[in-house]
Coordinates of C-alpha atoms and ligand atoms in Angstrom, one line a residue:
Chain D
M220 CA 26.9 7.0 -5.7
G221 CA 27.0 3.0 -5.9
H222 CA 26.5 1.0 -9.2
T223 CA 23.8 -1.4 -10.6
I224 CA 25.1 -5.3 -11.2
T225 CA 25.0 -4.5 -14.5
E226 CA 26.8 -1.2 -14.8
K227 CA 29.6 -3.0 -12.9
I228 CA 30.0 -5.6 -15.6
L229 CA 29.8 -3.1 -18.6
A230 CA 32.4 -1.2 -16.8
A231 CA 34.8 -4.1 -16.1
H232 CA 34.6 -5.1 -19.6
S233 CA 35.3 -1.6 -21.2
G234 CA 38.5 -0.8 -19.1
E235 CA 36.6 2.0 -17.2
A236 CA 36.4 2.9 -13.5
E237 CA 32.9 3.3 -13.6
V238 CA 29.9 3.8 -16.2
H239 CA 26.6 5.7 -16.3
P240 CA 23.3 4.9 -18.3
G241 CA 23.2 6.5 -21.5
Q242 CA 27.1 6.1 -22.1
F243 CA 28.1 4.2 -25.0
V244 CA 31.2 1.5 -24.7
M245 CA 33.2 -0.6 -26.8
A246 CA 33.2 -3.8 -24.7
R247 CA 35.1 -6.7 -24.3
V248 CA 33.2 -9.9 -24.8
D249 CA 33.6 -13.1 -23.2
L250 CA 31.4 -14.9 -25.3
M251 CA 29.5 -14.5 -28.3
L252 CA 26.9 -16.5 -30.2
G253 CA 25.1 -17.3 -33.2
N254 CA 22.2 -20.1 -35.0
D255 CA 21.9 -21.2 -37.8
V256 CA 19.4 -18.1 -38.8
T257 CA 21.9 -15.4 -37.7
A258 CA 25.2 -16.7 -38.2
P259 CA 25.2 -17.4 -41.8
L260 CA 24.5 -13.9 -42.3
A261 CA 27.1 -12.9 -39.7
I262 CA 29.6 -15.1 -41.6
E263 CA 29.0 -13.4 -44.6
E264 CA 29.7 -9.6 -42.7
F265 CA 32.5 -11.1 -41.1
R266 CA 33.7 -12.0 -45.0
N267 CA 32.7 -8.5 -46.0
I268 CA 34.9 -7.2 -42.9
G269 CA 37.8 -8.6 -44.2
A270 CA 39.6 -9.4 -40.5
G271 CA 40.5 -13.1 -42.4
R272 CA 40.8 -14.9 -38.2
L273 CA 38.5 -14.9 -35.7
A274 CA 39.6 -12.4 -32.5
D275 CA 39.2 -15.6 -30.1
A276 CA 38.0 -18.7 -31.7
A277 CA 37.4 -19.7 -28.1
R278 CA 34.8 -17.5 -27.9
V279 CA 32.9 -18.2 -30.2
V280 CA 29.7 -20.6 -29.9
L281 CA 27.5 -21.7 -32.7
V282 CA 24.9 -23.6 -32.3
A283 CA 22.4 -25.8 -34.8
D284 CA 19.1 -25.2 -33.4
H285 CA 16.2 -23.2 -35.5
A286 CA 15.7 -25.4 -38.4
T287 CA 17.1 -28.6 -37.2
P288 CA 17.2 -31.5 -37.8
N289 CA 17.4 -29.8 -41.2
K290 CA 13.8 -29.0 -42.7
D291 CA 14.8 -28.4 -46.2
I292 CA 17.4 -27.8 -48.5
E293 CA 17.8 -24.2 -47.9
A294 CA 18.3 -25.2 -43.6
A295 CA 21.0 -27.6 -44.3
E296 CA 22.7 -25.2 -46.5
Q297 CA 22.7 -22.3 -43.6
C298 CA 23.7 -25.3 -41.4
R299 CA 26.7 -26.5 -43.7
M300 CA 27.9 -22.7 -43.9
M301 CA 28.1 -22.8 -40.0
R302 CA 30.2 -26.0 -39.9
D303 CA 32.5 -25.4 -42.6
F304 CA 33.2 -21.9 -41.0
S305 CA 33.6 -23.6 -37.8
R306 CA 36.3 -26.1 -39.5
E307 CA 38.2 -23.5 -41.0
Q308 CA 38.3 -21.1 -37.7
G309 CA 38.8 -23.5 -34.9
V310 CA 35.8 -23.0 -33.5
E311 CA 35.4 -25.8 -30.8
H312 CA 31.9 -24.5 -29.4
F313 CA 30.0 -25.6 -32.5
F314 CA 27.3 -27.7 -31.3
D315 CA 25.9 -29.7 -34.0
V316 CA 22.5 -31.6 -34.3
G317 CA 22.8 -34.5 -31.7
R318 CA 25.3 -32.8 -29.5
G319 CA 23.8 -29.5 -28.2
G320 CA 20.2 -28.1 -27.9
I321 CA 18.5 -25.1 -27.8
E322 CA 21.2 -22.2 -27.6
H323 CA 20.0 -20.8 -24.6
A324 CA 19.4 -23.8 -22.3
L325 CA 22.6 -25.4 -23.6
L326 CA 25.4 -22.8 -22.9
P327 CA 24.4 -22.5 -19.0
E328 CA 24.6 -26.7 -18.9
E329 CA 27.6 -26.8 -20.7
G330 CA 29.6 -24.3 -18.3
L331 CA 30.0 -21.4 -20.9
V332 CA 28.4 -19.0 -18.6
A333 CA 29.1 -17.3 -15.2
P334 CA 28.9 -14.8 -12.9
G335 CA 30.5 -11.1 -14.0
E336 CA 30.4 -12.2 -17.5
C337 CA 29.9 -10.4 -20.5
I338 CA 27.9 -11.8 -23.4
I339 CA 26.3 -11.1 -26.6
G340 CA 24.2 -13.0 -29.0
A341 CA 22.8 -12.8 -32.5
D342 CA 19.6 -14.0 -30.6
S343 CA 17.1 -11.8 -29.0
H344 CA 17.0 -14.6 -25.8
T345 CA 20.4 -14.2 -25.1
C346 CA 19.1 -12.4 -22.0
T347 CA 18.3 -15.6 -20.8
Y348 CA 22.4 -16.0 -19.0
G349 CA 21.5 -13.0 -16.8
A350 CA 19.7 -15.8 -14.6
L351 CA 23.7 -16.6 -13.9
G352 CA 24.7 -13.0 -12.7
A353 CA 26.2 -12.0 -16.3
F354 CA 25.2 -9.2 -18.4
A355 CA 23.9 -11.0 -21.4
T356 CA 22.1 -9.0 -24.2
G357 CA 20.9 -10.3 -27.7
V358 CA 22.2 -8.0 -31.0
G359 CA 22.4 -8.6 -34.5
S360 CA 24.3 -10.5 -37.2
T361 CA 26.3 -7.7 -38.1
D362 CA 27.0 -7.5 -34.4
L363 CA 27.8 -10.4 -34.2
A364 CA 30.4 -10.5 -37.1
A365 CA 32.0 -7.1 -35.8
T366 CA 32.5 -8.8 -32.3
M367 CA 33.9 -12.0 -34.3
A368 CA 36.3 -9.8 -36.2
T369 CA 37.3 -7.7 -32.8
G370 CA 36.3 -9.2 -29.5
E371 CA 34.4 -5.9 -28.6
C372 CA 31.1 -4.9 -29.0
W373 CA 29.6 -1.2 -29.1
L374 CA 27.0 -0.8 -26.1
R375 CA 24.7 1.5 -24.4
V376 CA 25.1 1.4 -20.6
P377 CA 21.1 1.0 -19.9
E378 CA 19.3 2.4 -16.8
S379 CA 17.9 -0.7 -14.3
I380 CA 14.7 -1.2 -13.2
R381 CA 14.6 -3.1 -9.7
V382 CA 11.4 -5.5 -9.5
A383 CA 11.1 -6.6 -6.0
Y384 CA 9.0 -10.2 -5.7
R385 CA 7.6 -10.2 -2.2
G386 CA 6.4 -13.2 -0.3
G387 CA 6.8 -17.0 -1.6
P388 CA 4.2 -18.2 -4.5
K389 CA 1.0 -20.1 -4.5
P390 CA 0.9 -23.9 -5.6
W391 CA 2.1 -24.5 -8.9
V392 CA 3.0 -21.1 -9.4
G393 CA 6.8 -21.0 -11.1
G394 CA 9.2 -18.5 -13.0
K395 CA 6.7 -18.5 -15.5
D396 CA 4.0 -17.5 -13.8
L397 CA 6.1 -14.5 -12.2
I398 CA 7.4 -13.0 -15.5
L399 CA 4.1 -13.1 -17.3
Y400 CA 2.6 -11.3 -14.8
T401 CA 5.3 -9.0 -14.1
I402 CA 5.1 -8.4 -18.5
G403 CA 1.6 -7.7 -17.7
K404 CA 2.1 -5.4 -14.9
I405 CA 4.6 -3.1 -17.1
G406 CA 4.0 -4.0 -20.4
V407 CA 5.7 -5.0 -23.6
A408 CA 7.7 -2.3 -24.2
G409 CA 8.0 -1.4 -20.4
A410 CA 11.6 -2.1 -20.1
R411 CA 12.9 -0.8 -23.0
Y412 CA 16.3 -0.2 -23.2
Q413 CA 16.3 -0.9 -19.8
A414 CA 17.8 -3.9 -17.4
L415 CA 15.3 -5.9 -15.0
E416 CA 16.9 -6.3 -11.9
F417 CA 14.9 -9.5 -10.3
C418 CA 15.2 -9.8 -6.3
G419 CA 13.0 -10.5 -3.5
E420 CA 12.3 -13.3 -1.4
A421 CA 10.7 -15.3 -4.1
I422 CA 13.9 -14.8 -6.6
E423 CA 15.9 -15.7 -3.6
A424 CA 14.0 -18.9 -3.0
L425 CA 13.8 -19.8 -6.8
G426 CA 16.1 -22.7 -8.4
M427 CA 17.9 -21.8 -11.7
S428 CA 15.7 -23.3 -13.9
G429 CA 13.0 -20.7 -12.7
R430 CA 15.4 -18.0 -13.2
L431 CA 16.3 -18.6 -16.4
T432 CA 12.7 -18.9 -17.4
M433 CA 12.4 -15.2 -16.1
C434 CA 15.8 -13.7 -17.4
N435 CA 14.6 -15.3 -21.0
M436 CA 11.8 -13.2 -21.3
A437 CA 13.1 -9.8 -20.0
I438 CA 12.9 -9.1 -23.9
E439 CA 9.5 -9.1 -24.1
A440 CA 9.3 -6.3 -21.9
G441 CA 11.5 -4.6 -24.1
A442 CA 14.7 -5.0 -22.0
K443 CA 18.1 -4.9 -22.8
N444 CA 19.2 -7.4 -20.1
G445 CA 17.6 -9.2 -17.3
I446 CA 19.9 -10.2 -14.3
I447 CA 19.6 -11.5 -11.1
A448 CA 22.5 -11.1 -8.0
P449 CA 24.5 -14.2 -8.5
D450 CA 24.3 -16.2 -4.9
A451 CA 24.4 -19.7 -3.1
T452 CA 21.9 -21.2 -5.6
T453 CA 24.2 -19.8 -8.5
E454 CA 27.1 -20.9 -7.2
E455 CA 25.8 -24.6 -6.4
Y456 CA 24.9 -24.3 -10.1
I457 CA 28.0 -23.3 -11.5
R458 CA 30.2 -25.8 -9.6
S459 CA 28.1 -28.5 -11.0
V460 CA 28.7 -27.7 -14.6
T461 CA 32.1 -25.9 -14.6
G462 CA 35.5 -25.7 -12.5
R463 CA 36.3 -22.5 -13.9
S464 CA 37.1 -19.3 -11.9
Y465 CA 34.8 -16.4 -12.6
T466 CA 34.6 -12.5 -10.8
P467 CA 31.2 -12.1 -9.7
Q468 CA 29.6 -8.7 -9.4
L469 CA 26.6 -7.1 -7.1
S470 CA 25.0 -4.2 -6.9
D471 CA 26.0 -1.5 -4.3
P472 CA 23.1 -0.7 -1.8
D473 CA 23.1 2.9 -3.1
A474 CA 22.9 2.1 -7.0
A475 CA 20.4 4.6 -8.6
Y476 CA 17.6 2.7 -10.4
A477 CA 15.1 4.1 -13.0
H478 CA 12.5 3.0 -10.8
T479 CA 11.1 0.1 -8.2
V480 CA 8.4 -2.2 -9.6
E481 CA 6.8 -4.0 -6.2
I482 CA 5.6 -7.5 -6.7
D483 CA 3.4 -9.1 -4.0
C484 CA 3.7 -13.1 -4.7
A485 CA 0.3 -13.6 -3.1
D486 CA -1.2 -11.7 -5.7
I487 CA 0.3 -14.1 -8.6
E488 CA -2.5 -17.0 -10.0
L489 CA -1.2 -19.4 -12.9
Q490 CA -0.7 -17.2 -15.8
V491 CA -1.5 -17.5 -19.4
A492 CA -0.8 -14.5 -21.8
A493 CA -3.1 -14.4 -24.8
P494 CA -2.5 -13.5 -28.2
P495 CA -0.8 -11.3 -29.7
L496 CA 1.5 -9.9 -26.9
P497 CA 3.0 -11.3 -24.3
E498 CA 1.8 -8.8 -21.7
N499 CA -1.7 -9.8 -22.2
A500 CA -1.0 -12.4 -19.0
R501 CA -3.9 -13.3 -16.8
P502 CA -4.7 -15.6 -14.4
V503 CA -5.8 -18.9 -16.3
Q504 CA -9.2 -18.9 -14.5
Q505 CA -10.1 -16.1 -16.6
M506 CA -9.5 -18.0 -19.9
N507 CA -13.2 -19.4 -19.7
D508 CA -12.4 -23.1 -21.0
T509 CA -10.9 -21.9 -24.4
A510 CA -10.5 -25.0 -26.4
I511 CA -7.1 -25.9 -28.0
D512 CA -5.7 -28.2 -31.0
Q513 CA -2.1 -28.6 -29.6
V514 CA 0.2 -27.8 -26.8
V515 CA 3.8 -27.7 -27.1
I516 CA 5.9 -28.1 -23.7
G517 CA 9.6 -27.0 -24.6
S518 CA 11.9 -24.1 -26.2
C519 CA 14.6 -22.2 -24.2
T520 CA 11.9 -20.8 -22.0
N521 CA 10.6 -23.6 -20.6
G522 CA 12.4 -26.5 -21.9
R523 CA 14.5 -27.8 -19.2
I524 CA 14.4 -30.8 -16.9
E525 CA 12.4 -29.4 -13.9
D526 CA 9.7 -28.4 -16.9
L527 CA 9.3 -31.7 -17.8
R528 CA 9.3 -32.9 -14.4
E529 CA 6.4 -30.5 -13.7
A530 CA 4.9 -31.8 -17.2
A531 CA 5.1 -35.5 -16.3
Q532 CA 3.4 -35.1 -12.6
V533 CA 0.6 -33.4 -14.5
L534 CA 0.3 -36.3 -17.4
K535 CA 1.3 -39.0 -15.3
G536 CA -1.1 -42.0 -16.3
R537 CA -3.6 -40.0 -18.1
R538 CA -4.2 -39.7 -22.0
V539 CA -4.1 -36.1 -23.9
H540 CA -7.6 -34.9 -25.0
P541 CA -8.8 -36.5 -28.4
D542 CA -8.9 -33.1 -29.9
V543 CA -5.6 -31.7 -28.8
R544 CA -1.7 -32.8 -30.3
L545 CA 1.1 -32.9 -27.6
I546 CA 4.5 -32.2 -28.5
V547 CA 6.8 -32.3 -26.0
V548 CA 10.5 -31.0 -26.9
P549 CA 13.5 -31.4 -24.6
A550 CA 15.8 -28.4 -24.7
T551 CA 19.1 -30.1 -25.1
R552 CA 20.7 -33.8 -25.3
R553 CA 21.1 -33.9 -21.8
V554 CA 17.6 -32.6 -20.7
H555 CA 16.6 -35.5 -23.4
L556 CA 18.8 -37.9 -21.9
Q557 CA 17.6 -37.3 -18.2
A558 CA 13.8 -37.4 -19.1
I559 CA 14.6 -40.9 -20.9
K560 CA 16.2 -41.5 -17.4
E561 CA 14.0 -40.6 -15.2
G562 CA 10.6 -42.3 -16.8
L563 CA 9.4 -39.2 -18.0
A564 CA 9.8 -39.9 -21.9
E565 CA 7.8 -43.0 -21.3
V566 CA 4.8 -40.6 -19.1
F567 CA 4.7 -38.6 -22.7
V568 CA 4.7 -41.3 -24.9
E569 CA 2.3 -43.0 -23.1
A570 CA -0.3 -40.0 -22.4
G571 CA -0.2 -39.7 -26.3
G572 CA 2.3 -37.0 -26.9
A573 CA 5.1 -37.1 -29.5
L574 CA 8.1 -36.8 -28.1
S575 CA 10.8 -34.9 -30.2
T576 CA 14.7 -34.4 -30.4
P577 CA 16.0 -30.6 -28.9
T578 CA 15.1 -28.2 -31.2
C579 CA 13.3 -24.5 -31.7
G580 CA 11.3 -26.1 -34.4
P581 CA 7.7 -25.1 -33.5
C582 CA 8.1 -22.4 -30.7
L583 CA 9.0 -19.9 -34.0
G584 CA 6.8 -21.7 -36.8
M585 CA 9.7 -23.2 -38.2
H586 CA 8.7 -27.0 -38.6
M587 CA 7.7 -29.6 -36.5
G588 CA 4.3 -28.5 -35.4
V589 CA 3.5 -26.0 -37.2
L590 CA -0.2 -24.8 -36.7
A591 CA -2.7 -24.4 -39.6
K592 CA -5.3 -21.4 -40.0
G593 CA -7.5 -20.9 -37.1
E594 CA -6.0 -23.5 -35.0
R595 CA -5.1 -22.6 -31.3
A596 CA -1.9 -23.6 -29.2
V597 CA -1.0 -23.2 -25.7
A598 CA 2.6 -23.0 -25.6
T599 CA 5.6 -23.2 -22.8
T600 CA 7.4 -20.8 -25.4
N601 CA 8.0 -17.2 -25.0
R602 CA 6.0 -15.5 -27.9
N603 CA 2.7 -15.4 -28.8
F604 CA 2.9 -13.0 -31.8
V605 CA 0.5 -12.8 -34.9
G606 CA 1.6 -16.1 -37.0
R607 CA 4.6 -17.0 -34.2
M608 CA 3.6 -21.1 -35.0
G609 CA 2.3 -20.8 -38.2
H610 CA -0.6 -19.4 -40.2
P611 CA -1.6 -15.6 -39.4
E612 CA -4.7 -16.7 -38.0
S613 CA -3.6 -19.3 -35.9
E614 CA -3.3 -18.4 -32.0
V615 CA -0.6 -18.9 -28.9
Y616 CA -1.5 -18.8 -25.4
L617 CA 1.7 -18.4 -23.4
A618 CA 1.6 -20.8 -20.0
G619 CA 3.9 -22.8 -17.9
P620 CA 4.3 -26.4 -18.2
A621 CA 1.8 -27.3 -15.3
V622 CA -1.0 -25.1 -17.0
A623 CA 0.2 -26.6 -20.9
A624 CA 0.4 -29.9 -19.5
A625 CA -3.6 -29.5 -17.9
S626 CA -4.7 -28.0 -20.9
A627 CA -3.7 -30.7 -23.0
L628 CA -5.3 -33.1 -20.9
L629 CA -8.3 -31.2 -20.6
G630 CA -9.1 -30.0 -24.1
H631 CA -9.2 -26.4 -23.2
I632 CA -6.9 -24.0 -21.6
G633 CA -7.2 -24.8 -17.8
S634 CA -4.9 -25.7 -14.6
P635 CA -3.7 -28.6 -13.0
E636 CA -6.6 -28.4 -10.2
E637 CA -9.3 -28.8 -12.8
L638 CA -7.7 -32.2 -13.2
R639 CA -9.0 -33.7 -9.6
Chain N
M308 CA 18.4 19.2 -48.9
S309 CA 16.8 16.0 -47.9
D310 CA 18.2 12.5 -48.9
I311 CA 14.7 10.8 -48.7
R312 CA 11.5 11.5 -49.8
G313 CA 8.6 9.3 -50.3
R314 CA 5.2 8.3 -49.6
T315 CA 4.4 6.8 -46.0
H316 CA 2.6 3.8 -45.1
L317 CA 1.5 4.0 -41.6
Y318 CA 1.5 1.1 -38.8
G319 CA 0.8 0.8 -35.2
D320 CA 2.4 -0.1 -32.2
N321 CA 4.5 -3.1 -31.3
V322 CA 5.2 -3.9 -34.9
N323 CA 7.7 -7.2 -34.4
T324 CA 10.0 -8.7 -36.2
D325 CA 7.8 -11.8 -36.8
V326 CA 5.5 -9.6 -38.8
I327 CA 8.0 -7.7 -40.7
I328 CA 9.7 -11.0 -42.1
P329 CA 8.3 -14.6 -40.8
A330 CA 10.5 -17.4 -39.5
R331 CA 9.3 -19.6 -42.6
Y332 CA 11.3 -17.3 -45.2
L333 CA 14.6 -17.0 -42.5
T334 CA 16.0 -20.2 -44.3
T335 CA 18.0 -17.4 -46.7
S336 CA 19.8 -14.3 -46.3
D337 CA 19.1 -13.3 -49.8
A338 CA 17.8 -9.6 -49.7
A339 CA 15.7 -9.5 -52.5
E340 CA 14.1 -12.9 -51.6
L341 CA 13.5 -11.2 -48.4
A342 CA 12.0 -8.3 -49.4
R343 CA 9.6 -10.6 -51.6
H344 CA 7.9 -11.4 -48.0
C345 CA 8.1 -8.1 -46.0
M346 CA 5.6 -7.2 -43.4
E347 CA 3.6 -10.0 -45.1
D348 CA 1.7 -11.1 -41.8
I349 CA 0.6 -7.5 -41.2
D350 CA 0.1 -6.5 -44.5
P351 CA -0.1 -8.8 -47.7
E352 CA -0.6 -6.0 -49.9
F353 CA 2.8 -3.9 -48.6
V354 CA 5.1 -5.5 -51.3
S355 CA 2.6 -4.4 -53.9
K356 CA 2.2 -1.2 -52.9
V357 CA 5.5 -0.3 -52.1
E358 CA 7.6 2.4 -54.1
P359 CA 11.7 2.7 -54.1
G360 CA 12.2 5.8 -51.8
D361 CA 8.8 5.0 -49.6
V362 CA 8.7 5.6 -45.9
V363 CA 7.3 3.1 -42.9
V364 CA 5.4 5.0 -40.1
A365 CA 4.7 3.5 -36.9
G366 CA 4.0 4.0 -33.3
E367 CA 5.8 2.7 -30.2
N368 CA 8.3 -0.1 -29.9
F369 CA 8.8 -1.0 -33.5
G370 CA 10.5 -4.1 -34.4
C371 CA 10.4 -5.4 -31.0
G372 CA 10.5 -9.3 -30.7
S373 CA 13.3 -11.4 -32.4
S374 CA 17.1 -10.2 -33.2
R375 CA 16.6 -11.2 -37.0
E376 CA 18.7 -8.7 -38.9
H377 CA 16.7 -10.0 -42.1
A378 CA 13.7 -7.1 -40.8
P379 CA 16.0 -4.1 -41.4
I380 CA 17.4 -6.3 -44.5
A381 CA 14.1 -7.0 -46.1
I382 CA 12.7 -3.4 -45.7
R383 CA 15.6 -1.8 -47.2
A384 CA 15.3 -4.3 -49.9
A385 CA 11.4 -3.7 -50.5
G386 CA 12.4 -0.1 -51.4
V387 CA 11.7 1.9 -48.1
S388 CA 14.0 4.4 -47.3
A389 CA 13.8 4.9 -43.7
V390 CA 11.4 4.3 -40.6
I391 CA 10.1 6.6 -38.8
A392 CA 8.6 5.5 -35.4
K393 CA 7.6 6.7 -31.9
T394 CA 10.1 4.5 -30.6
F395 CA 12.2 1.4 -31.4
A396 CA 12.8 -1.6 -30.1
R397 CA 16.6 -1.6 -29.3
I398 CA 18.0 -4.5 -31.0
F399 CA 15.9 -3.5 -34.3
F400 CA 17.1 0.2 -33.5
R401 CA 20.7 -1.1 -33.3
N402 CA 20.4 -3.6 -36.7
A403 CA 19.1 -0.7 -38.4
I404 CA 21.6 1.8 -37.6
N405 CA 24.9 -1.1 -38.3
T406 CA 22.9 -2.1 -41.8
G407 CA 22.5 1.6 -42.7
L408 CA 18.6 1.8 -42.6
P409 CA 17.7 4.8 -41.6
A410 CA 15.6 4.9 -38.3
L411 CA 14.3 8.0 -36.8
A412 CA 12.5 8.3 -33.3
C413 CA 9.7 11.0 -33.2
A414 CA 6.8 11.1 -31.3
E415 CA 5.3 14.3 -33.1
A416 CA 5.9 12.8 -36.6
A417 CA 4.7 9.4 -35.9
A418 CA 1.5 10.6 -34.2
S419 CA 0.4 13.7 -37.0
I420 CA 1.8 11.7 -40.1
K421 CA -1.5 10.0 -42.2
G422 CA -0.9 7.1 -44.2
D423 CA -0.1 7.9 -48.0
D424 CA 1.5 11.4 -47.2
E425 CA 4.5 12.5 -48.6
V426 CA 7.5 13.2 -46.4
A427 CA 11.0 14.2 -47.1
V428 CA 13.9 13.6 -44.5
D429 CA 16.9 15.6 -44.2
L430 CA 19.0 12.9 -42.4
A431 CA 22.1 15.4 -40.9
S432 CA 19.5 17.2 -38.9
G433 CA 16.9 14.8 -38.4
R434 CA 14.4 17.3 -40.1
I435 CA 11.5 15.4 -41.4
E436 CA 8.9 17.4 -43.3
N437 CA 5.8 16.4 -44.9
L438 CA 4.7 17.9 -47.8
T439 CA 1.5 17.0 -47.8
Q440 CA 0.3 18.5 -45.1
G441 CA 2.5 21.4 -44.5
R442 CA 4.4 20.5 -41.6
T443 CA 8.0 19.8 -40.5
Y444 CA 9.2 17.7 -37.1
Q445 CA 12.6 17.1 -35.6
A446 CA 13.4 13.4 -34.9
E447 CA 15.6 12.8 -32.1
P448 CA 19.6 13.0 -33.3
F449 CA 21.7 10.3 -33.0
P450 CA 24.4 10.8 -30.4
P451 CA 27.8 11.3 -31.6
F452 CA 28.9 7.5 -31.3
L453 CA 26.1 6.0 -33.2
Q454 CA 27.1 9.1 -35.8
E455 CA 30.3 7.8 -36.7
I456 CA 28.8 4.4 -37.3
V457 CA 26.6 5.8 -39.7
A458 CA 29.0 8.2 -40.9
A459 CA 31.5 5.2 -41.5
G460 CA 28.2 4.3 -44.0
G461 CA 27.4 1.3 -41.3
L462 CA 29.1 -1.3 -38.9
V463 CA 30.9 -3.2 -41.3
A464 CA 32.8 -0.2 -42.5
Y465 CA 33.5 0.8 -39.3
T466 CA 34.7 -2.0 -38.0
R467 CA 37.1 -2.2 -41.2
K468 CA 38.9 1.2 -40.2
R469 CA 39.0 -0.1 -36.5
L470 CA 40.8 -2.8 -37.3
A471 CA 43.1 -1.0 -39.9
R472 CA 43.7 1.2 -36.9
R473 CA 45.4 -1.8 -34.9
Ligands
SF4_238 S1 13.4 -21.6 -28.4 FE1 12.2 -20.4 -29.3 S2 12.4 -18.3 -28.4 FE2 14.3 -19.9 -27.7 S3 16.0 -19.7 -29.0 FE3 14.4 -21.2 -30.2 S4 13.3 -19.9 -31.6 FE4 14.0 -18.5 -29.8

C-alpha cells in the first residue's frame, strides 16, 4: 500500500520508514513560526521550560503583523518582547513593521518554505504553505515553545481526503471561490483532523497565488493541513524566490484516502459565504443585493499582488459607492511596493479607497477598520465568525477580490458582471 | 474517585475561539485578564455565572478557528475544570492537552447533559457522572502518547523532562 504526500513528509521528518494515519510522531521541524499575539506567550513558556537557547535560531520565524503598526501600548509591549527575544537568541528571521507583512503571505515570498518541508506555526492559517507541497499546520503557543527548545513537535498523522476538481473555472472564478464552494460542500468540520489534498485539472492550471488561497482556508473545514502536489508551477515559483535545494514528496498512485470529493468546476459560480460560518457559501447571485458598509481587500487569504490586480481591474476608473468604505491592505511590503509600481495604488486611492500598510488589523477585528454594531462588510479574508471584525452584532461576508471590489462599487453584495 | 465536580454550562456546535476570547483582548496573555472576557461574544453572562469547578459542555467542533492558546487559558482561569464536547477542533484540543485543561470527547454526554446539571468527572478513566440525571457516560480515552503529556503535567513539564534526558 502506498502513502500520501502528507504521510511521506511526516515519515521523512520522524526517522520512520513509513507512518500511518492515527500514529503519533515526534517530527523534526524545518521551520517554526510565531506572531505578535502567539509568540509572547510562547516566549514565556520557552522560559518556563528552561532550555536557555533555541535549538536552532535559523529555523525560527517571528512576524509582527497582527496588531501592527502597534495599535496601543499593550501591542507595543508584545512586539518589543519579540524584538528583544530575537536579539537575545539571534533570530534573523524576525520581521518588524515595514520589513515584512502578514506572515502567511510573507514566508513563501521570502523563500522560507519549500516542497517536502515540515512547518509548524502558532497560527491556525499556517496550513497555507501546503500550496508549495510542504506539510504545514497550526499549533498553539506552548507547542511553539517546546519546538523552539527541542526542534521537534508532536503530531498525529492525519488521514487524507482527496478533493479532485474537474474542468476549468468560469470567468472571474478563482481559488477563493473553489475553496469556499468546497467548504460549503463538506462543512466547517468536514475535514476535522484530516489532510485535504487538492488535485485535478483546475488545480494543475491554478497559479501559486490561488493555491495559497485554497490551502489557507483548509483550516476552515477543520483540516490539519491542506496540500497540493508540487509541479512545474511550484518549481517555477520556488526558483523565483530562493535558490536553495529541497526534497519534494508526491502521493503514491495507490495511496489510501479516507474518501474522495469530486467537484465539477462547471458547477462553481462566484461564491460568497454568509455569516457566521465559512460553510455558508452560496453563489453571489443569491445574495439578493445585501447592502454593505465596508469592504476589506487583503489578508493572508487574498492580499497578494494577483488579488490586488484583480480588484484594481474591477475598480479602475470607477468610484466606491458613497455608503461604503473600501480598505485595501497589501499583504506584504513587496506586494505594497509592486502595487505602487504597477499603478494599482493609484487606482485604489482614486476610487475612494483607503490603502493601508501591511497588517492583519481588520481581518481579526483588531484595528484599522473595526466594524460598529449592526454594520456589514464584504471581506476577502477567511473567517466570518460572530464579532470577527468588530462588534458581535456586525457581519462579515467572505468573497474573492472580484466580488469584494464589485460590491464596493455597487453598495451591495454583487458580482463584477453587474457593472457592465 | 472524581477529580472534577461542578455545574454545567451548555453551548452548541462550532463554538469558535473568536467568541471564547475575542481578538480585541489579545494584547495580553495574562490569564486573569483573559478570564474576565471569557465567552463574552457568545454568552456575556458567562463570567458572572461561572463558579470554580464548573464544566463547559458543547456540541461538535468545539474551539474551531484561531490557534490562540488564550482560549483554553481563559476558560481555565475563569474557573472551568473541564470541557466536555461531542468533538473538538484539533488545535484547541492540543492546546488543552498542552496547557492542562481537561478536554473530554463524548457524544453521549454532549447529547444528554442539560445546562445546570451537576456532573463529576474521573479523568483517569474518562468516566463522566451526571449527578442530576443519575446517568454515567464514558469519554474516549486519551491515546498513550497523550497520556504521557497529561501525566507529566502538560507540555512544558514534558519537554523539560525530554531535554533532561538528552
Ligand atoms: S490576515 Fe487574518 S487570518 Fe491571516 S494571519 Fe492575519 S489575522 Fe490570521
